[in-house]
mmCIF file of C-alpha atoms in Angstrom:
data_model
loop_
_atom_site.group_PDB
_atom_site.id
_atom_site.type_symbol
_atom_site.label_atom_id
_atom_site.label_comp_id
_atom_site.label_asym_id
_atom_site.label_seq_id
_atom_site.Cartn_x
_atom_site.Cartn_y
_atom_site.Cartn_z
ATOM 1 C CA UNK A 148 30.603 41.779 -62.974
ATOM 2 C CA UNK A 149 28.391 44.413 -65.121
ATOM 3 C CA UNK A 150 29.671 46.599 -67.912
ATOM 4 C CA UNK A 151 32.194 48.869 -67.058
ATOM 5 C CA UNK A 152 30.894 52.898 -66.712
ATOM 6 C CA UNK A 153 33.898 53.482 -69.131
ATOM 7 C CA UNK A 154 32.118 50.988 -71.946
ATOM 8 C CA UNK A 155 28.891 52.477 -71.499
ATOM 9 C CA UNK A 156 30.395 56.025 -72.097
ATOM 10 C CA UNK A 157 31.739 54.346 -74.982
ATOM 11 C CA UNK A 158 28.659 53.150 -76.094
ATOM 12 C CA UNK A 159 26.560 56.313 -75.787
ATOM 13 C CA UNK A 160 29.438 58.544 -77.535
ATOM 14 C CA UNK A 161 29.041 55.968 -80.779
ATOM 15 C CA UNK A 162 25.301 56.249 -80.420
ATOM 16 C CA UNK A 163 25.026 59.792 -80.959
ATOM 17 C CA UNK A 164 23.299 59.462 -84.400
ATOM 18 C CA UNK A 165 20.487 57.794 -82.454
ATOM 19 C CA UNK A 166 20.191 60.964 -79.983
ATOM 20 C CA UNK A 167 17.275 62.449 -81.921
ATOM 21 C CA UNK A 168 15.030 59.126 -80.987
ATOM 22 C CA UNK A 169 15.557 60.563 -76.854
ATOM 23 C CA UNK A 170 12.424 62.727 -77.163
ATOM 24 C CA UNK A 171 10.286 59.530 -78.531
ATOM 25 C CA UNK A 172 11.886 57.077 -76.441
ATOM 26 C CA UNK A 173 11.370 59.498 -73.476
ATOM 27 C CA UNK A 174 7.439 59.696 -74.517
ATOM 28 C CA UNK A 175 7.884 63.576 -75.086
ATOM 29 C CA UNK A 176 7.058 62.921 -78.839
ATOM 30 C CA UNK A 177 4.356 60.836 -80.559
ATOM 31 C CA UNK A 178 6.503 59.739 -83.103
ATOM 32 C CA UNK A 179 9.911 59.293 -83.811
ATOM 33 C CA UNK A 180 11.804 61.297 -86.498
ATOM 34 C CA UNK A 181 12.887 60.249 -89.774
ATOM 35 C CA UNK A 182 16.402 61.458 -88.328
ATOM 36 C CA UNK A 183 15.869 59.179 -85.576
ATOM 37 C CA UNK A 184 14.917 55.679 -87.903
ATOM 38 C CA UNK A 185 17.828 56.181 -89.631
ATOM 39 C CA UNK A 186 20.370 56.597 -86.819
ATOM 40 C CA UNK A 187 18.601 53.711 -85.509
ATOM 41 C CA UNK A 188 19.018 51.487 -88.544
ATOM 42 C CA UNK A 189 22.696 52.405 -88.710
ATOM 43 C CA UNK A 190 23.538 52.062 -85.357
ATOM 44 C CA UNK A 191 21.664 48.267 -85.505
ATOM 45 C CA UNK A 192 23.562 47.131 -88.179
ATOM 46 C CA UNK A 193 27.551 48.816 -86.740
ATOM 47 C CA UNK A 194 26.729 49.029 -83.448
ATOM 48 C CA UNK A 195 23.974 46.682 -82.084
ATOM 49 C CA UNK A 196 26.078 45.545 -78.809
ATOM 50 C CA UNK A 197 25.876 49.129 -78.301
ATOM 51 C CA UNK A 198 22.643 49.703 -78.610
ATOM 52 C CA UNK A 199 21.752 46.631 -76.571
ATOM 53 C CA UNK A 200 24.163 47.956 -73.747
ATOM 54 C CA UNK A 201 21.989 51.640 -73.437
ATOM 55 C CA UNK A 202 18.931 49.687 -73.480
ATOM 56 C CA UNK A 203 19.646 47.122 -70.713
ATOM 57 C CA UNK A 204 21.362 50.045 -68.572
ATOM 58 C CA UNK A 205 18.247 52.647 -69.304
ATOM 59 C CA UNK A 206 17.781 53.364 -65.936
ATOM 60 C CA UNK A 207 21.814 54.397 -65.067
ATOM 61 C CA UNK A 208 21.410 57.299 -63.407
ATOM 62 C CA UNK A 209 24.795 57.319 -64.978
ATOM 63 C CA UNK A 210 23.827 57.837 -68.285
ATOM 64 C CA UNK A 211 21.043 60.375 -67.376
ATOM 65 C CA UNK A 212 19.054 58.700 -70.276
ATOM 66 C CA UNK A 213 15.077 58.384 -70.117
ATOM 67 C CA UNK A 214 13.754 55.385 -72.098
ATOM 68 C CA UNK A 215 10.763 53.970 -72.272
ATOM 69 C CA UNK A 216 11.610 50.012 -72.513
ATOM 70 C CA UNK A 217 8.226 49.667 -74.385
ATOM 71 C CA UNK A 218 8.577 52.500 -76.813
ATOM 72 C CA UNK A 219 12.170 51.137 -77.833
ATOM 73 C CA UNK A 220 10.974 47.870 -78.291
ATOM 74 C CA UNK A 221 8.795 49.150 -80.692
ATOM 75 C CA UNK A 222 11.368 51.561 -82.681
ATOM 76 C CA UNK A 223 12.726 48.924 -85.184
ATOM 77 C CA UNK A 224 8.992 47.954 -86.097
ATOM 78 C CA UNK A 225 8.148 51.526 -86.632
ATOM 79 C CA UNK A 226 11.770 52.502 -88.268
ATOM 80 C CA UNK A 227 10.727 49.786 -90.819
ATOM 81 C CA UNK A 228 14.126 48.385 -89.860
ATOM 82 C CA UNK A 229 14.807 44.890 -90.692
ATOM 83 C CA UNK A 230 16.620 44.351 -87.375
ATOM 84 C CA UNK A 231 15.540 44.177 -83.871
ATOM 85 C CA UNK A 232 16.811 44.085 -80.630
ATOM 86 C CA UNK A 233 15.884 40.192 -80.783
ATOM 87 C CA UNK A 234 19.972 39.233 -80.493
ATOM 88 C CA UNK A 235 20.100 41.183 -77.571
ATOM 89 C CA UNK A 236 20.092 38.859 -74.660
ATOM 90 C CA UNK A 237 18.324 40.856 -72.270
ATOM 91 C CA UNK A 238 15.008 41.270 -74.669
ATOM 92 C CA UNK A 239 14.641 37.888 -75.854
ATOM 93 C CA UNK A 240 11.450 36.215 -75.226
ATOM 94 C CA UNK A 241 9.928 32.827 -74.609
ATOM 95 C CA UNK A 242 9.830 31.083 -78.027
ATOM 96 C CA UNK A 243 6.520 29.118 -78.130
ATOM 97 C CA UNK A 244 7.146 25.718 -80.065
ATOM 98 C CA UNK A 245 4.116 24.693 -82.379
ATOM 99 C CA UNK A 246 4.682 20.542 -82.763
#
């Protein structure tokens, strides 16, 4: 079973620092605010299974959200964040071993 709609409204309402990154992550803005990297970088470190929730539902009609999966992937890198979305289960990617 998926996350309930009543965790994902949850989610969003504890997100709300991170609702001036929507323009950026919608690809209405060419950057994101400092506003925006700081709600992020807060809501990574006290709310990551939050933030990994919005991201994996995006495209809830739902949530009426528009997020550009690439653009967020990018948002801790350009936040200068020392976090990613890395722990989030839907996002991680093929480790290549080296040996």
């Amino acid at each position: 079973m998926g996350d309930s709609a009543q965790e994902k409204q949850k989610c969003a309402e504890q997100l709300t620092n991170t609702a001036t990154c929507l323009p950026y992550l919608g690809g209405d803005a060419k950057a994101p605010t400092s506003d925006c990297c700081s709600g992020l970088i807060e809501s990574l470190k006290n709310n990551k299974k939050c933030v990994c929730l919005i991201l994996k539902d995006r495209d809830d009609p739902d949530l009426g959200l528009k997020i550009n999966i690439t653009l967020a992937l990018g948002l801790p890198s350009l936040c200068k964040a020392s976090d990613n979305f890395s722990q989030c289960p839907e996002f991680r990617l093929p480790v290549m071993m080296s040996k």
